[in-house]
Amino acid sequence: QALVRDGFRDAGYQYVNIDDCWSARHRHNVTGKLVEDKTRFPHGLKWLSRKFHSWGLLLGLYGDIGSNTCEGYPGFEGHFDLDAQTLA
């Protein structure tokens, strides 16, 4: 809300991008999907995204095209289609 209250949105800022470490350390053991870290995002990323959208902002997430991110979280390699569908 501070981005809106302090005038950043009205100045043209529209994206809030979350860098590495937003996901759990491992993909879902049944579906293979990326899942958010439940400690960092207890309400989930869909909830957070809806909040940002309600304020006129967009949410972006960092990902790595390789097997792991620089911090060792799951990357997109071998899961491009699944991850694109999951994160869309």
PDB file of N, CA and C in Angstrom:
ATOM      1  N   GLN A   1       0.811  -1.189   0.000  1.00  0.00           N
ATOM      2  CA  GLN A   1       0.000   0.000   0.000  1.00  0.00           C
ATOM      3  C   GLN A   1       0.856   1.256   0.000  1.00  0.00           C
ATOM      4  N   ALA A   2       2.052   1.165   0.556  1.00  0.00           N
ATOM      5  CA  ALA A   2       2.922   2.338   0.606  1.00  0.00           C
ATOM      6  C   ALA A   2       3.281   2.826  -0.793  1.00  0.00           C
ATOM      7  N   LEU A   3       3.394   1.899  -1.752  1.00  0.00           N
ATOM      8  CA  LEU A   3       3.717   2.304  -3.124  1.00  0.00           C
ATOM      9  C   LEU A   3       2.619   3.180  -3.710  1.00  0.00           C
ATOM     10  N   VAL A   4       1.393   2.902  -3.335  1.00  0.00           N
ATOM     11  CA  VAL A   4       0.269   3.714  -3.796  1.00  0.00           C
ATOM     12  C   VAL A   4       0.185   4.993  -2.964  1.00  0.00           C
ATOM     13  N   ARG A   5       0.205   4.858  -1.657  1.00  0.00           N
ATOM     14  CA  ARG A   5       0.087   6.000  -0.738  1.00  0.00           C
ATOM     15  C   ARG A   5       1.158   7.054  -0.988  1.00  0.00           C
ATOM     16  N   ASP A   6       2.375   6.594  -1.252  1.00  0.00           N
ATOM     17  CA  ASP A   6       3.493   7.529  -1.427  1.00  0.00           C
ATOM     18  C   ASP A   6       3.653   8.012  -2.864  1.00  0.00           C
ATOM     19  N   GLY A   7       2.719   7.637  -3.741  1.00  0.00           N
ATOM     20  CA  GLY A   7       2.685   8.186  -5.087  1.00  0.00           C
ATOM     21  C   GLY A   7       3.516   7.471  -6.135  1.00  0.00           C
ATOM     22  N   PHE A   8       4.099   6.340  -5.803  1.00  0.00           N
ATOM     23  CA  PHE A   8       4.922   5.631  -6.782  1.00  0.00           C
ATOM     24  C   PHE A   8       4.098   5.116  -7.961  1.00  0.00           C
ATOM     25  N   ARG A   9       2.925   4.552  -7.672  1.00  0.00           N
ATOM     26  CA  ARG A   9       2.073   4.057  -8.754  1.00  0.00           C
ATOM     27  C   ARG A   9       1.699   5.205  -9.700  1.00  0.00           C
ATOM     28  N   ASP A  10       1.306   6.323  -9.139  1.00  0.00           N
ATOM     29  CA  ASP A  10       0.902   7.464  -9.958  1.00  0.00           C
ATOM     30  C   ASP A  10       2.077   8.065 -10.730  1.00  0.00           C
ATOM     31  N   ALA A  11       3.295   7.812 -10.257  1.00  0.00           N
ATOM     32  CA  ALA A  11       4.490   8.281 -10.962  1.00  0.00           C
ATOM     33  C   ALA A  11       4.902   7.323 -12.081  1.00  0.00           C
ATOM     34  N   GLY A  12       4.174   6.197 -12.217  1.00  0.00           N
ATOM     35  CA  GLY A  12       4.447   5.273 -13.314  1.00  0.00           C
ATOM     36  C   GLY A  12       4.988   3.916 -12.912  1.00  0.00           C
ATOM     37  N   TYR A  13       5.297   3.735 -11.645  1.00  0.00           N
ATOM     38  CA  TYR A  13       5.750   2.412 -11.207  1.00  0.00           C
ATOM     39  C   TYR A  13       4.544   1.489 -11.166  1.00  0.00           C
ATOM     40  N   GLN A  14       4.684   0.314 -11.787  1.00  0.00           N
ATOM     41  CA  GLN A  14       3.538  -0.597 -11.802  1.00  0.00           C
ATOM     42  C   GLN A  14       3.874  -2.021 -11.394  1.00  0.00           C
ATOM     43  N   TYR A  15       5.146  -2.374 -11.358  1.00  0.00           N
ATOM     44  CA  TYR A  15       5.538  -3.748 -11.050  1.00  0.00           C
ATOM     45  C   TYR A  15       6.195  -3.851  -9.678  1.00  0.00           C
ATOM     46  N   VAL A  16       5.833  -4.900  -8.960  1.00  0.00           N
ATOM     47  CA  VAL A  16       6.532  -5.308  -7.748  1.00  0.00           C
ATOM     48  C   VAL A  16       7.112  -6.670  -8.075  1.00  0.00           C
ATOM     49  N   ASN A  17       8.435  -6.756  -8.139  1.00  0.00           N
ATOM     50  CA  ASN A  17       9.110  -7.996  -8.523  1.00  0.00           C
ATOM     51  C   ASN A  17       9.759  -8.635  -7.306  1.00  0.00           C
ATOM     52  N   ILE A  18       9.464  -9.906  -7.114  1.00  0.00           N
ATOM     53  CA  ILE A  18      10.045 -10.662  -6.009  1.00  0.00           C
ATOM     54  C   ILE A  18      11.213 -11.466  -6.555  1.00  0.00           C
ATOM     55  N   ASP A  19      12.376 -11.264  -5.960  1.00  0.00           N
ATOM     56  CA  ASP A  19      13.594 -11.921  -6.411  1.00  0.00           C
ATOM     57  C   ASP A  19      13.629 -13.366  -5.910  1.00  0.00           C
ATOM     58  N   ASP A  20      14.794 -13.963  -5.944  1.00  0.00           N
ATOM     59  CA  ASP A  20      15.009 -15.357  -5.572  1.00  0.00           C
ATOM     60  C   ASP A  20      14.471 -15.648  -4.162  1.00  0.00           C
ATOM     61  N   CYS A  21      14.257 -16.908  -3.884  1.00  0.00           N
ATOM     62  CA  CYS A  21      13.863 -17.423  -2.564  1.00  0.00           C
ATOM     63  C   CYS A  21      12.378 -17.288  -2.261  1.00  0.00           C
ATOM     64  N   TRP A  22      11.545 -17.040  -3.254  1.00  0.00           N
ATOM     65  CA  TRP A  22      10.102 -16.983  -3.014  1.00  0.00           C
ATOM     66  C   TRP A  22       9.486 -18.376  -2.974  1.00  0.00           C
ATOM     67  N   SER A  23      10.136 -19.338  -3.633  1.00  0.00           N
ATOM     68  CA  SER A  23       9.552 -20.685  -3.702  1.00  0.00           C
ATOM     69  C   SER A  23      10.043 -21.558  -2.557  1.00  0.00           C
ATOM     70  N   ALA A  24       9.379 -22.697  -2.419  1.00  0.00           N
ATOM     71  CA  ALA A  24       9.866 -23.716  -1.485  1.00  0.00           C
ATOM     72  C   ALA A  24      11.158 -24.301  -2.058  1.00  0.00           C
ATOM     73  N   ARG A  25      11.898 -24.991  -1.257  1.00  0.00           N
ATOM     74  CA  ARG A  25      13.170 -25.586  -1.690  1.00  0.00           C
ATOM     75  C   ARG A  25      12.988 -26.731  -2.669  1.00  0.00           C
ATOM     76  N   HIS A  26      11.797 -27.303  -2.704  1.00  0.00           N
ATOM     77  CA  HIS A  26      11.533 -28.442  -3.578  1.00  0.00           C
ATOM     78  C   HIS A  26      10.181 -28.255  -4.257  1.00  0.00           C
ATOM     79  N   ARG A  27      10.045 -28.811  -5.436  1.00  0.00           N
ATOM     80  CA  ARG A  27       8.773 -28.814  -6.142  1.00  0.00           C
ATOM     81  C   ARG A  27       7.781 -29.711  -5.405  1.00  0.00           C
ATOM     82  N   HIS A  28       6.514 -29.531  -5.717  1.00  0.00           N
ATOM     83  CA  HIS A  28       5.474 -30.375  -5.127  1.00  0.00           C
ATOM     84  C   HIS A  28       5.783 -31.834  -5.480  1.00  0.00           C
ATOM     85  N   ASN A  29       5.726 -32.714  -4.502  1.00  0.00           N
ATOM     86  CA  ASN A  29       6.164 -34.096  -4.719  1.00  0.00           C
ATOM     87  C   ASN A  29       5.229 -34.914  -5.603  1.00  0.00           C
ATOM     88  N   VAL A  30       3.998 -34.469  -5.831  1.00  0.00           N
ATOM     89  CA  VAL A  30       3.069 -35.200  -6.694  1.00  0.00           C
ATOM     90  C   VAL A  30       2.942 -34.524  -8.061  1.00  0.00           C
ATOM     91  N   THR A  31       2.711 -33.208  -8.068  1.00  0.00           N
ATOM     92  CA  THR A  31       2.449 -32.498  -9.324  1.00  0.00           C
ATOM     93  C   THR A  31       3.708 -32.001 -10.018  1.00  0.00           C
ATOM     94  N   GLY A  32       4.797 -31.856  -9.270  1.00  0.00           N
ATOM     95  CA  GLY A  32       6.029 -31.317  -9.840  1.00  0.00           C
ATOM     96  C   GLY A  32       6.011 -29.806 -10.000  1.00  0.00           C
ATOM     97  N   LYS A  33       4.950 -29.161  -9.531  1.00  0.00           N
ATOM     98  CA  LYS A  33       4.834 -27.709  -9.676  1.00  0.00           C
ATOM     99  C   LYS A  33       5.705 -26.975  -8.672  1.00  0.00           C
ATOM    100  N   LEU A  34       6.117 -25.771  -9.055  1.00  0.00           N
ATOM    101  CA  LEU A  34       6.737 -24.861  -8.111  1.00  0.00           C
ATOM    102  C   LEU A  34       5.681 -24.421  -7.113  1.00  0.00           C
ATOM    103  N   VAL A  35       6.049 -24.335  -5.862  1.00  0.00           N
ATOM    104  CA  VAL A  35       5.123 -23.851  -4.829  1.00  0.00           C
ATOM    105  C   VAL A  35       5.820 -22.771  -4.017  1.00  0.00           C
ATOM    106  N   GLU A  36       5.037 -21.813  -3.545  1.00  0.00           N
ATOM    107  CA  GLU A  36       5.604 -20.730  -2.760  1.00  0.00           C
ATOM    108  C   GLU A  36       6.032 -21.226  -1.386  1.00  0.00           C
ATOM    109  N   ASP A  37       6.960 -20.511  -0.799  1.00  0.00           N
ATOM    110  CA  ASP A  37       7.403 -20.785   0.561  1.00  0.00           C
ATOM    111  C   ASP A  37       6.256 -20.375   1.496  1.00  0.00           C
ATOM    112  N   LYS A  38       5.702 -21.322   2.204  1.00  0.00           N
ATOM    113  CA  LYS A  38       4.539 -21.069   3.055  1.00  0.00           C
ATOM    114  C   LYS A  38       4.870 -20.209   4.275  1.00  0.00           C
ATOM    115  N   THR A  39       6.129 -20.178   4.680  1.00  0.00           N
ATOM    116  CA  THR A  39       6.524 -19.329   5.800  1.00  0.00           C
ATOM    117  C   THR A  39       6.587 -17.865   5.355  1.00  0.00           C
ATOM    118  N   ARG A  40       7.174 -17.622   4.198  1.00  0.00           N
ATOM    119  CA  ARG A  40       7.294 -16.250   3.689  1.00  0.00           C
ATOM    120  C   ARG A  40       5.964 -15.713   3.164  1.00  0.00           C
ATOM    121  N   PHE A  41       5.141 -16.597   2.615  1.00  0.00           N
ATOM    122  CA  PHE A  41       3.871 -16.192   2.001  1.00  0.00           C
ATOM    123  C   PHE A  41       2.738 -17.067   2.546  1.00  0.00           C
ATOM    124  N   PRO A  42       2.368 -16.874   3.807  1.00  0.00           N
ATOM    125  CA  PRO A  42       1.379 -17.757   4.435  1.00  0.00           C
ATOM    126  C   PRO A  42       0.009 -17.739   3.756  1.00  0.00           C
ATOM    127  N   HIS A  43      -0.350 -16.654   3.081  1.00  0.00           N
ATOM    128  CA  HIS A  43      -1.628 -16.578   2.376  1.00  0.00           C
ATOM    129  C   HIS A  43      -1.498 -17.040   0.925  1.00  0.00           C
ATOM    130  N   GLY A  44      -0.289 -17.293   0.464  1.00  0.00           N
ATOM    131  CA  GLY A  44      -0.041 -17.730  -0.904  1.00  0.00           C
ATOM    132  C   GLY A  44       0.196 -16.571  -1.856  1.00  0.00           C
ATOM    133  N   LEU A  45       0.785 -16.882  -3.000  1.00  0.00           N
ATOM    134  CA  LEU A  45       1.101 -15.855  -3.994  1.00  0.00           C
ATOM    135  C   LEU A  45      -0.124 -15.397  -4.773  1.00  0.00           C
ATOM    136  N   LYS A  46      -1.115 -16.266  -4.943  1.00  0.00           N
ATOM    137  CA  LYS A  46      -2.340 -15.825  -5.618  1.00  0.00           C
ATOM    138  C   LYS A  46      -3.012 -14.721  -4.808  1.00  0.00           C
ATOM    139  N   TRP A  47      -3.078 -14.904  -3.508  1.00  0.00           N
ATOM    140  CA  TRP A  47      -3.656 -13.894  -2.627  1.00  0.00           C
ATOM    141  C   TRP A  47      -2.874 -12.591  -2.744  1.00  0.00           C
ATOM    142  N   LEU A  48      -1.539 -12.696  -2.681  1.00  0.00           N
ATOM    143  CA  LEU A  48      -0.690 -11.505  -2.769  1.00  0.00           C
ATOM    144  C   LEU A  48      -0.863 -10.812  -4.118  1.00  0.00           C
ATOM    145  N   SER A  49      -0.913 -11.589  -5.177  1.00  0.00           N
ATOM    146  CA  SER A  49      -1.101 -11.030  -6.512  1.00  0.00           C
ATOM    147  C   SER A  49      -2.438 -10.287  -6.609  1.00  0.00           C
ATOM    148  N   ARG A  50      -3.467 -10.859  -6.064  1.00  0.00           N
ATOM    149  CA  ARG A  50      -4.779 -10.202  -6.083  1.00  0.00           C
ATOM    150  C   ARG A  50      -4.743  -8.878  -5.312  1.00  0.00           C
ATOM    151  N   LYS A  51      -4.025  -8.859  -4.193  1.00  0.00           N
ATOM    152  CA  LYS A  51      -3.863  -7.617  -3.431  1.00  0.00           C
ATOM    153  C   LYS A  51      -3.206  -6.541  -4.289  1.00  0.00           C
ATOM    154  N   PHE A  52      -2.080  -6.895  -4.923  1.00  0.00           N
ATOM    155  CA  PHE A  52      -1.384  -5.922  -5.773  1.00  0.00           C
ATOM    156  C   PHE A  52      -2.278  -5.458  -6.911  1.00  0.00           C
ATOM    157  N   HIS A  53      -2.991  -6.382  -7.533  1.00  0.00           N
ATOM    158  CA  HIS A  53      -3.891  -6.011  -8.632  1.00  0.00           C
ATOM    159  C   HIS A  53      -4.975  -5.056  -8.158  1.00  0.00           C
ATOM    160  N   SER A  54      -5.484  -5.275  -6.944  1.00  0.00           N
ATOM    161  CA  SER A  54      -6.533  -4.395  -6.421  1.00  0.00           C
ATOM    162  C   SER A  54      -6.004  -2.978  -6.195  1.00  0.00           C
ATOM    163  N   TRP A  55      -4.704  -2.846  -6.037  1.00  0.00           N
ATOM    164  CA  TRP A  55      -4.072  -1.530  -5.873  1.00  0.00           C
ATOM    165  C   TRP A  55      -3.568  -0.961  -7.201  1.00  0.00           C
ATOM    166  N   GLY A  56      -3.840  -1.679  -8.304  1.00  0.00           N
ATOM    167  CA  GLY A  56      -3.398  -1.215  -9.616  1.00  0.00           C
ATOM    168  C   GLY A  56      -1.937  -1.519  -9.909  1.00  0.00           C
ATOM    169  N   LEU A  57      -1.383  -2.525  -9.222  1.00  0.00           N
ATOM    170  CA  LEU A  57       0.014  -2.923  -9.404  1.00  0.00           C
ATOM    171  C   LEU A  57       0.073  -4.355  -9.921  1.00  0.00           C
ATOM    172  N   LEU A  58       1.205  -4.720 -10.490  1.00  0.00           N
ATOM    173  CA  LEU A  58       1.418  -6.066 -11.021  1.00  0.00           C
ATOM    174  C   LEU A  58       2.541  -6.754 -10.257  1.00  0.00           C
ATOM    175  N   LEU A  59       2.457  -8.074 -10.164  1.00  0.00           N
ATOM    176  CA  LEU A  59       3.447  -8.861  -9.436  1.00  0.00           C
ATOM    177  C   LEU A  59       4.310  -9.644 -10.411  1.00  0.00           C
ATOM    178  N   GLY A  60       5.608  -9.623 -10.217  1.00  0.00           N
ATOM    179  CA  GLY A  60       6.543 -10.406 -11.008  1.00  0.00           C
ATOM    180  C   GLY A  60       7.362 -11.306 -10.104  1.00  0.00           C
ATOM    181  N   LEU A  61       7.740 -12.468 -10.627  1.00  0.00           N
ATOM    182  CA  LEU A  61       8.538 -13.426  -9.860  1.00  0.00           C
ATOM    183  C   LEU A  61       9.812 -13.773 -10.618  1.00  0.00           C
ATOM    184  N   TYR A  62      10.913 -13.849  -9.902  1.00  0.00           N
ATOM    185  CA  TYR A  62      12.190 -14.259 -10.469  1.00  0.00           C
ATOM    186  C   TYR A  62      12.193 -15.767 -10.681  1.00  0.00           C
ATOM    187  N   GLY A  63      12.803 -16.188 -11.749  1.00  0.00           N
ATOM    188  CA  GLY A  63      13.021 -17.604 -11.988  1.00  0.00           C
ATOM    189  C   GLY A  63      14.312 -17.789 -12.769  1.00  0.00           C
ATOM    190  N   ASP A  64      14.822 -18.987 -12.768  1.00  0.00           N
ATOM    191  CA  ASP A  64      16.065 -19.286 -13.476  1.00  0.00           C
ATOM    192  C   ASP A  64      15.803 -20.338 -14.530  1.00  0.00           C
ATOM    193  N   ILE A  65      16.358 -20.141 -15.707  1.00  0.00           N
ATOM    194  CA  ILE A  65      16.160 -21.074 -16.821  1.00  0.00           C
ATOM    195  C   ILE A  65      16.925 -22.384 -16.615  1.00  0.00           C
ATOM    196  N   GLY A  66      17.852 -22.392 -15.691  1.00  0.00           N
ATOM    197  CA  GLY A  66      18.643 -23.592 -15.411  1.00  0.00           C
ATOM    198  C   GLY A  66      17.955 -24.513 -14.414  1.00  0.00           C
ATOM    199  N   SER A  67      18.713 -25.449 -13.881  1.00  0.00           N
ATOM    200  CA  SER A  67      18.139 -26.432 -12.958  1.00  0.00           C
ATOM    201  C   SER A  67      17.879 -25.845 -11.574  1.00  0.00           C
ATOM    202  N   ASN A  68      18.645 -24.821 -11.194  1.00  0.00           N
ATOM    203  CA  ASN A  68      18.476 -24.180  -9.890  1.00  0.00           C
ATOM    204  C   ASN A  68      18.750 -22.687 -10.005  1.00  0.00           C
ATOM    205  N   THR A  69      18.167 -21.931  -9.077  1.00  0.00           N
ATOM    206  CA  THR A  69      18.482 -20.508  -8.984  1.00  0.00           C
ATOM    207  C   THR A  69      19.849 -20.349  -8.328  1.00  0.00           C
ATOM    208  N   CYS A  70      20.342 -19.143  -8.256  1.00  0.00           N
ATOM    209  CA  CYS A  70      21.661 -18.924  -7.650  1.00  0.00           C
ATOM    210  C   CYS A  70      21.662 -19.260  -6.158  1.00  0.00           C
ATOM    211  N   GLU A  71      20.495 -19.254  -5.533  1.00  0.00           N
ATOM    212  CA  GLU A  71      20.398 -19.623  -4.116  1.00  0.00           C
ATOM    213  C   GLU A  71      20.002 -21.083  -3.911  1.00  0.00           C
ATOM    214  N   GLY A  72      19.906 -21.846  -5.005  1.00  0.00           N
ATOM    215  CA  GLY A  72      19.648 -23.271  -4.893  1.00  0.00           C
ATOM    216  C   GLY A  72      18.190 -23.690  -4.902  1.00  0.00           C
ATOM    217  N   TYR A  73      17.296 -22.775  -5.224  1.00  0.00           N
ATOM    218  CA  TYR A  73      15.881 -23.117  -5.336  1.00  0.00           C
ATOM    219  C   TYR A  73      15.622 -23.723  -6.713  1.00  0.00           C
ATOM    220  N   PRO A  74      14.509 -24.422  -6.905  1.00  0.00           N
ATOM    221  CA  PRO A  74      14.261 -25.086  -8.190  1.00  0.00           C
ATOM    222  C   PRO A  74      14.219 -24.106  -9.363  1.00  0.00           C
ATOM    223  N   GLY A  75      14.868 -24.481 -10.452  1.00  0.00           N
ATOM    224  CA  GLY A  75      14.832 -23.707 -11.682  1.00  0.00           C
ATOM    225  C   GLY A  75      13.818 -24.282 -12.650  1.00  0.00           C
ATOM    226  N   PHE A  76      13.722 -23.671 -13.826  1.00  0.00           N
ATOM    227  CA  PHE A  76      12.721 -24.045 -14.823  1.00  0.00           C
ATOM    228  C   PHE A  76      13.143 -25.226 -15.708  1.00  0.00           C
ATOM    229  N   GLU A  77      14.428 -25.548 -15.723  1.00  0.00           N
ATOM    230  CA  GLU A  77      14.926 -26.580 -16.630  1.00  0.00           C
ATOM    231  C   GLU A  77      14.111 -27.873 -16.519  1.00  0.00           C
ATOM    232  N   GLY A  78      13.642 -28.338 -17.679  1.00  0.00           N
ATOM    233  CA  GLY A  78      12.862 -29.560 -17.727  1.00  0.00           C
ATOM    234  C   GLY A  78      11.402 -29.391 -17.333  1.00  0.00           C
ATOM    235  N   HIS A  79      11.012 -28.164 -16.993  1.00  0.00           N
ATOM    236  CA  HIS A  79       9.646 -27.908 -16.521  1.00  0.00           C
ATOM    237  C   HIS A  79       9.069 -26.640 -17.143  1.00  0.00           C
ATOM    238  N   PHE A  80       9.569 -26.243 -18.306  1.00  0.00           N
ATOM    239  CA  PHE A  80       9.176 -24.940 -18.890  1.00  0.00           C
ATOM    240  C   PHE A  80       7.671 -24.797 -19.051  1.00  0.00           C
ATOM    241  N   ASP A  81       7.024 -25.764 -19.680  1.00  0.00           N
ATOM    242  CA  ASP A  81       5.577 -25.665 -19.921  1.00  0.00           C
ATOM    243  C   ASP A  81       4.793 -25.671 -18.611  1.00  0.00           C
ATOM    244  N   LEU A  82       5.137 -26.587 -17.724  1.00  0.00           N
ATOM    245  CA  LEU A  82       4.451 -26.669 -16.439  1.00  0.00           C
ATOM    246  C   LEU A  82       4.605 -25.367 -15.659  1.00  0.00           C
ATOM    247  N   ASP A  83       5.817 -24.826 -15.626  1.00  0.00           N
ATOM    248  CA  ASP A  83       6.053 -23.594 -14.861  1.00  0.00           C
ATOM    249  C   ASP A  83       5.345 -22.397 -15.493  1.00  0.00           C
ATOM    250  N   ALA A  84       5.310 -22.349 -16.823  1.00  0.00           N
ATOM    251  CA  ALA A  84       4.597 -21.260 -17.491  1.00  0.00           C
ATOM    252  C   ALA A  84       3.116 -21.307 -17.147  1.00  0.00           C
ATOM    253  N   GLN A  85       2.535 -22.499 -17.138  1.00  0.00           N
ATOM    254  CA  GLN A  85       1.119 -22.647 -16.776  1.00  0.00           C
ATOM    255  C   GLN A  85       0.886 -22.330 -15.316  1.00  0.00           C
ATOM    256  N   THR A  86       1.797 -22.767 -14.460  1.00  0.00           N
ATOM    257  CA  THR A  86       1.653 -22.551 -13.022  1.00  0.00           C
ATOM    258  C   THR A  86       1.738 -21.072 -12.670  1.00  0.00           C
ATOM    259  N   LEU A  87       2.657 -20.366 -13.303  1.00  0.00           N
ATOM    260  CA  LEU A  87       2.903 -18.968 -12.943  1.00  0.00           C
ATOM    261  C   LEU A  87       2.047 -17.965 -13.708  1.00  0.00           C
ATOM    262  N   ALA A  88       1.318 -18.434 -14.704  1.00  0.00           N
ATOM    263  CA  ALA A  88       0.492 -17.525 -15.520  1.00  0.00           C
ATOM    264  C   ALA A  88      -0.667 -16.966 -14.729  1.00  0.00           C
TER     265      ALA A  88
END
